Amino acid sequence: MAKTKPGKKDLDSYTIKGTNKIVRPGDCVLMRPSDSDKPPYVARVEKIEADNRNNVKVRVRWYYRPEESIGGRRQFHGAKELFLSDHYDVQSAHTIEGKCTVHSFKNYTKLENVGAEDYFCRFEYKAATGGFTPDRVAVYCKCEMPYNPDDLMVQCEGCKDWFHPSCMGMTIEQAKKLDHFLCSDCSSDDDAKRSLNTFPLSPPVELKVEPKRRKR
């Protein structure tokens, strides 16, 4: 464990300025960006410390939004999806705007109501190379895309695969009224083998790019 530098002390918690919300190591927080037009940054607090002037700093591990990654946002990325990066930083605690919850993918899909402070994470992200862990995920539907929890899907009673209504020539309203559903393969007894059921996420060649420091 890293030792605290002379003149600094570790803190168990920090109260967000102007609120009664308490932040502790391990909590996820929303941090004010330098550009007010951008959404807040999301980070996981690793450590809280104060210097001899009582200036409080937080060591954080950044979450990246899909559009902040090298590959950019893709069709299967959810609106509230984040990637846990290997990009660490030290920031003033005064830039913390609020707390949030970053759910596992499984727990997020079970939420009855998704609030403004709810996010989910299913990948870890290497900021310098654009690589993901895991780098392959299961795909669904005849479009062979990973699951996006924001999109309605219907399950085939034959093969048990999941399908987007639009890929099956249906509207969302029609799909919601279905009592039973068979995909085109099962309804026509087509036993043709499906293509590979994984989808590559990482760039084919790892790019050497230094992660940009997030300035305040």
mmCIF file of C-alpha atoms in Angstrom:
data_model
loop_
_atom_site.group_PDB
_atom_site.id
_atom_site.type_symbol
_atom_site.label_atom_id
_atom_site.label_comp_id
_atom_site.label_asym_id
_atom_site.label_seq_id
_atom_site.Cartn_x
_atom_site.Cartn_y
_atom_site.Cartn_z
ATOM 1 C CA MET A 1 0.000 0.000 0.000
ATOM 2 C CA ALA A 2 1.363 3.417 -0.925
ATOM 3 C CA LYS A 3 2.292 5.618 1.996
ATOM 4 C CA THR A 4 0.801 9.060 2.406
ATOM 5 C CA LYS A 5 3.357 11.796 1.696
ATOM 6 C CA PRO A 6 4.583 13.944 4.617
ATOM 7 C CA GLY A 7 2.162 16.749 5.388
ATOM 8 C CA LYS A 8 -0.776 14.800 3.963
ATOM 9 C CA LYS A 9 -3.318 12.636 5.701
ATOM 10 C CA ASP A 10 -5.740 10.032 4.426
ATOM 11 C CA LEU A 11 -9.427 10.761 4.883
ATOM 12 C CA ASP A 12 -12.180 8.201 5.315
ATOM 13 C CA SER A 13 -14.758 10.419 3.649
ATOM 14 C CA TYR A 14 -15.516 13.773 2.049
ATOM 15 C CA THR A 15 -18.782 15.721 2.088
ATOM 16 C CA ILE A 16 -19.644 17.159 -1.325
ATOM 17 C CA LYS A 17 -19.664 20.934 -1.182
ATOM 18 C CA GLY A 18 -23.144 22.401 -0.749
ATOM 19 C CA THR A 19 -24.731 19.002 -0.034
ATOM 20 C CA ASN A 20 -24.978 16.413 2.717
ATOM 21 C CA LYS A 21 -23.760 13.633 0.418
ATOM 22 C CA ILE A 22 -20.754 11.761 1.737
ATOM 23 C CA VAL A 23 -18.141 10.245 -0.585
ATOM 24 C CA ARG A 24 -15.930 7.356 0.506
ATOM 25 C CA PRO A 25 -13.208 5.384 -1.294
ATOM 26 C CA GLY A 26 -14.907 2.947 -3.669
ATOM 27 C CA ASP A 27 -17.808 5.284 -4.433
ATOM 28 C CA CYS A 28 -18.559 6.465 -7.958
ATOM 29 C CA VAL A 29 -18.868 10.202 -8.490
ATOM 30 C CA LEU A 30 -19.770 12.806 -11.092
ATOM 31 C CA MET A 31 -16.998 15.352 -11.664
ATOM 32 C CA ARG A 32 -17.318 18.790 -13.227
ATOM 33 C CA PRO A 33 -15.732 19.050 -16.714
ATOM 34 C CA SER A 34 -13.813 22.108 -17.856
ATOM 35 C CA ASP A 35 -16.332 22.553 -20.690
ATOM 36 C CA SER A 36 -19.756 23.299 -19.216
ATOM 37 C CA ASP A 37 -21.443 22.027 -22.389
ATOM 38 C CA LYS A 38 -20.181 18.495 -21.762
ATOM 39 C CA PRO A 39 -21.772 15.965 -19.395
ATOM 40 C CA PRO A 40 -19.963 15.368 -16.099
ATOM 41 C CA TYR A 41 -17.070 12.940 -16.009
ATOM 42 C CA VAL A 42 -17.654 9.701 -14.106
ATOM 43 C CA ALA A 43 -14.953 8.270 -11.865
ATOM 44 C CA ARG A 44 -14.411 5.770 -9.067
ATOM 45 C CA VAL A 45 -12.763 7.233 -5.985
ATOM 46 C CA GLU A 46 -9.661 5.264 -4.989
ATOM 47 C CA LYS A 47 -8.297 7.498 -2.227
ATOM 48 C CA ILE A 48 -9.085 10.754 -0.409
ATOM 49 C CA GLU A 49 -6.384 12.859 1.226
ATOM 50 C CA ALA A 50 -5.859 16.357 2.637
ATOM 51 C CA ASP A 51 -2.706 18.462 2.853
ATOM 52 C CA ASN A 52 -1.619 20.623 5.782
ATOM 53 C CA ARG A 53 -3.782 23.466 4.436
ATOM 54 C CA ASN A 54 -6.776 21.125 4.418
ATOM 55 C CA ASN A 55 -7.004 21.087 0.606
ATOM 56 C CA VAL A 56 -8.716 17.824 -0.223
ATOM 57 C CA LYS A 57 -7.630 15.787 -3.252
ATOM 58 C CA VAL A 58 -9.092 12.570 -4.622
ATOM 59 C CA ARG A 59 -7.270 9.877 -6.557
ATOM 60 C CA VAL A 60 -9.731 8.542 -9.127
ATOM 61 C CA ARG A 61 -9.998 5.882 -11.786
ATOM 62 C CA TRP A 62 -11.856 7.268 -14.782
ATOM 63 C CA TYR A 63 -14.818 5.717 -16.536
ATOM 64 C CA TYR A 64 -14.937 6.537 -20.250
ATOM 65 C CA ARG A 65 -18.105 7.050 -22.254
ATOM 66 C CA PRO A 66 -18.164 5.163 -25.594
ATOM 67 C CA GLU A 67 -17.721 8.398 -27.550
ATOM 68 C CA GLU A 68 -14.539 9.122 -25.566
ATOM 69 C CA SER A 69 -12.952 5.810 -26.588
ATOM 70 C CA ILE A 70 -10.739 5.302 -29.634
ATOM 71 C CA GLY A 71 -13.414 3.275 -31.460
ATOM 72 C CA GLY A 72 -16.203 5.718 -30.608
ATOM 73 C CA ARG A 73 -19.850 4.949 -29.880
ATOM 74 C CA ARG A 74 -21.258 1.889 -31.639
ATOM 75 C CA GLN A 75 -24.767 0.637 -32.289
ATOM 76 C CA PHE A 76 -24.842 -1.782 -29.364
ATOM 77 C CA HIS A 77 -23.612 0.684 -26.735
ATOM 78 C CA GLY A 78 -26.285 1.666 -24.259
ATOM 79 C CA ALA A 79 -27.055 5.309 -23.507
ATOM 80 C CA LYS A 80 -25.815 4.856 -19.913
ATOM 81 C CA GLU A 81 -22.865 2.599 -20.748
ATOM 82 C CA LEU A 82 -19.388 3.335 -19.379
ATOM 83 C CA PHE A 83 -15.996 1.619 -19.666
ATOM 84 C CA LEU A 84 -13.788 1.272 -16.574
ATOM 85 C CA SER A 85 -10.425 2.536 -17.807
ATOM 86 C CA ASP A 86 -6.843 2.076 -16.630
ATOM 87 C CA HIS A 87 -6.499 5.887 -16.557
ATOM 88 C CA TYR A 88 -5.872 7.176 -13.013
ATOM 89 C CA ASP A 89 -5.704 10.816 -11.985
ATOM 90 C CA VAL A 90 -5.623 13.149 -8.969
ATOM 91 C CA GLN A 91 -8.237 15.898 -8.828
ATOM 92 C CA SER A 92 -9.481 18.495 -6.382
ATOM 93 C CA ALA A 93 -12.414 17.192 -4.374
ATOM 94 C CA HIS A 94 -14.199 20.478 -5.109
ATOM 95 C CA THR A 95 -14.812 19.279 -8.684
ATOM 96 C CA ILE A 96 -17.096 16.490 -7.400
ATOM 97 C CA GLU A 97 -20.671 17.429 -8.291
ATOM 98 C CA GLY A 98 -22.527 14.389 -7.008
ATOM 99 C CA LYS A 99 -22.604 10.636 -6.525
ATOM 100 C CA CYS A 100 -23.772 7.997 -8.989
ATOM 101 C CA THR A 101 -24.086 4.227 -9.218
ATOM 102 C CA VAL A 102 -22.281 2.169 -11.859
ATOM 103 C CA HIS A 103 -24.065 -1.182 -11.986
ATOM 104 C CA SER A 104 -22.876 -4.445 -13.423
ATOM 105 C CA PHE A 105 -24.465 -5.152 -16.802
ATOM 106 C CA LYS A 106 -26.621 -7.924 -15.305
ATOM 107 C CA ASN A 107 -27.902 -5.786 -12.441
ATOM 108 C CA TYR A 108 -28.592 -2.849 -14.763
ATOM 109 C CA THR A 109 -30.831 -4.973 -16.984
ATOM 110 C CA LYS A 110 -32.901 -5.885 -13.890
ATOM 111 C CA LEU A 111 -33.631 -2.265 -12.910
ATOM 112 C CA GLU A 112 -37.312 -1.436 -13.107
ATOM 113 C CA ASN A 113 -36.560 2.260 -13.429
ATOM 114 C CA VAL A 114 -33.269 3.767 -14.604
ATOM 115 C CA GLY A 115 -32.525 7.030 -12.833
ATOM 116 C CA ALA A 116 -30.326 9.911 -13.959
ATOM 117 C CA GLU A 117 -27.528 8.676 -11.687
ATOM 118 C CA ASP A 118 -27.650 5.039 -12.863
ATOM 119 C CA TYR A 119 -24.962 3.775 -15.268
ATOM 120 C CA PHE A 120 -23.587 0.360 -16.166
ATOM 121 C CA CYS A 121 -20.241 -1.137 -17.105
ATOM 122 C CA ARG A 122 -19.481 -4.435 -18.854
ATOM 123 C CA PHE A 123 -15.988 -3.720 -20.257
ATOM 124 C CA GLU A 124 -12.640 -2.555 -18.972
ATOM 125 C CA TYR A 125 -10.812 -0.236 -21.350
ATOM 126 C CA LYS A 126 -7.121 0.437 -22.010
ATOM 127 C CA ALA A 127 -6.951 4.161 -22.668
ATOM 128 C CA ALA A 128 -3.595 4.065 -24.463
ATOM 129 C CA THR A 129 -4.421 1.282 -26.930
ATOM 130 C CA GLY A 130 -8.210 1.175 -27.243
ATOM 131 C CA GLY A 131 -8.287 -2.467 -26.120
ATOM 132 C CA PHE A 132 -11.226 -3.980 -24.246
ATOM 133 C CA THR A 133 -11.576 -6.747 -21.667
ATOM 134 C CA PRO A 134 -13.369 -8.957 -22.496
ATOM 135 C CA ASP A 135 -12.550 -8.357 -26.162
ATOM 136 C CA ARG A 136 -15.386 -10.533 -27.490
ATOM 137 C CA VAL A 137 -19.030 -10.831 -26.454
ATOM 138 C CA ALA A 138 -22.044 -12.895 -27.480
ATOM 139 C CA VAL A 139 -24.153 -11.611 -30.357
ATOM 140 C CA TYR A 140 -27.859 -11.918 -31.032
ATOM 141 C CA CYS A 141 -30.406 -11.536 -33.827
ATOM 142 C CA LYS A 142 -29.705 -11.991 -37.524
ATOM 143 C CA CYS A 143 -27.857 -8.662 -37.489
ATOM 144 C CA GLU A 144 -25.339 -10.356 -35.179
ATOM 145 C CA MET A 145 -24.857 -7.466 -32.770
ATOM 146 C CA PRO A 146 -24.169 -7.529 -29.012
ATOM 147 C CA TYR A 147 -27.076 -6.791 -26.696
ATOM 148 C CA ASN A 148 -28.029 -3.154 -26.134
ATOM 149 C CA PRO A 149 -30.215 -2.949 -22.996
ATOM 150 C CA ASP A 150 -31.976 0.132 -24.395
ATOM 151 C CA ASP A 151 -33.429 -1.863 -27.313
ATOM 152 C CA LEU A 152 -36.500 -4.090 -27.115
ATOM 153 C CA MET A 153 -35.859 -7.681 -28.235
ATOM 154 C CA VAL A 154 -38.144 -10.694 -28.617
ATOM 155 C CA GLN A 155 -37.146 -14.292 -27.952
ATOM 156 C CA CYS A 156 -37.737 -17.082 -30.447
ATOM 157 C CA GLU A 157 -39.506 -20.051 -28.856
ATOM 158 C CA GLY A 158 -37.596 -22.403 -31.148
ATOM 159 C CA CYS A 159 -33.897 -21.522 -31.025
ATOM 160 C CA LYS A 160 -34.200 -19.289 -27.908
ATOM 161 C CA ASP A 161 -32.184 -16.552 -29.629
ATOM 162 C CA TRP A 162 -33.203 -12.915 -29.223
ATOM 163 C CA PHE A 163 -34.188 -10.636 -32.120
ATOM 164 C CA HIS A 164 -34.781 -6.945 -32.799
ATOM 165 C CA PRO A 165 -38.339 -6.369 -34.044
ATOM 166 C CA SER A 166 -37.029 -4.174 -36.879
ATOM 167 C CA CYS A 167 -34.793 -7.020 -38.099
ATOM 168 C CA MET A 168 -37.884 -9.248 -38.204
ATOM 169 C CA GLY A 169 -39.959 -6.723 -40.159
ATOM 170 C CA MET A 170 -42.045 -5.677 -37.138
ATOM 171 C CA THR A 171 -42.653 -2.447 -35.308
ATOM 172 C CA ILE A 172 -42.029 -2.221 -31.559
ATOM 173 C CA GLU A 173 -45.793 -1.905 -31.012
ATOM 174 C CA GLN A 174 -46.413 -5.148 -32.932
ATOM 175 C CA ALA A 175 -43.678 -6.922 -30.988
ATOM 176 C CA LYS A 176 -45.194 -5.925 -27.651
ATOM 177 C CA LYS A 177 -48.497 -7.554 -28.655
ATOM 178 C CA LEU A 178 -46.926 -10.934 -29.526
ATOM 179 C CA ASP A 179 -47.963 -13.973 -27.504
ATOM 180 C CA HIS A 180 -45.648 -16.314 -29.416
ATOM 181 C CA PHE A 181 -42.725 -15.740 -31.746
ATOM 182 C CA LEU A 182 -40.689 -17.916 -34.117
ATOM 183 C CA CYS A 183 -37.795 -16.465 -36.087
ATOM 184 C CA SER A 184 -37.626 -16.940 -39.835
ATOM 185 C CA ASP A 185 -35.106 -19.786 -39.495
ATOM 186 C CA CYS A 186 -37.236 -21.757 -37.061
ATOM 187 C CA SER A 187 -40.517 -21.056 -38.838
ATOM 188 C CA SER A 188 -39.079 -22.337 -42.129
ATOM 189 C CA ASP A 189 -37.200 -25.239 -40.481
ATOM 190 C CA ASP A 190 -33.947 -23.863 -41.824
ATOM 191 C CA ASP A 191 -31.133 -25.701 -40.088
ATOM 192 C CA ALA A 192 -28.326 -23.736 -41.682
ATOM 193 C CA LYS A 193 -25.515 -23.143 -39.278
ATOM 194 C CA ARG A 194 -25.251 -19.719 -37.732
ATOM 195 C CA SER A 195 -22.141 -17.670 -38.146
ATOM 196 C CA LEU A 196 -19.629 -17.232 -35.334
ATOM 197 C CA ASN A 197 -21.343 -16.011 -32.198
ATOM 198 C CA THR A 198 -18.732 -13.555 -31.034
ATOM 199 C CA PHE A 199 -18.088 -9.951 -31.948
ATOM 200 C CA PRO A 200 -14.623 -8.307 -31.933
ATOM 201 C CA LEU A 201 -14.453 -5.139 -29.841
ATOM 202 C CA SER A 202 -10.809 -4.122 -29.719
ATOM 203 C CA PRO A 203 -9.071 -2.466 -32.657
ATOM 204 C CA PRO A 204 -7.330 -5.029 -34.917
ATOM 205 C CA VAL A 205 -4.027 -3.240 -34.329
ATOM 206 C CA GLU A 206 -3.324 -1.745 -30.933
ATOM 207 C CA LEU A 207 -2.785 1.969 -31.328
ATOM 208 C CA LYS A 208 -0.251 3.707 -29.146
ATOM 209 C CA VAL A 209 -2.087 6.782 -27.937
ATOM 210 C CA GLU A 210 -1.458 8.511 -24.660
ATOM 211 C CA PRO A 211 -4.683 9.156 -22.700
ATOM 212 C CA LYS A 212 -5.484 12.814 -22.464
ATOM 213 C CA ARG A 213 -5.283 14.293 -18.998
ATOM 214 C CA ARG A 214 -8.630 15.649 -17.967
ATOM 215 C CA LYS A 215 -8.070 19.275 -17.106
ATOM 216 C CA ARG A 216 -10.184 21.305 -14.792
#
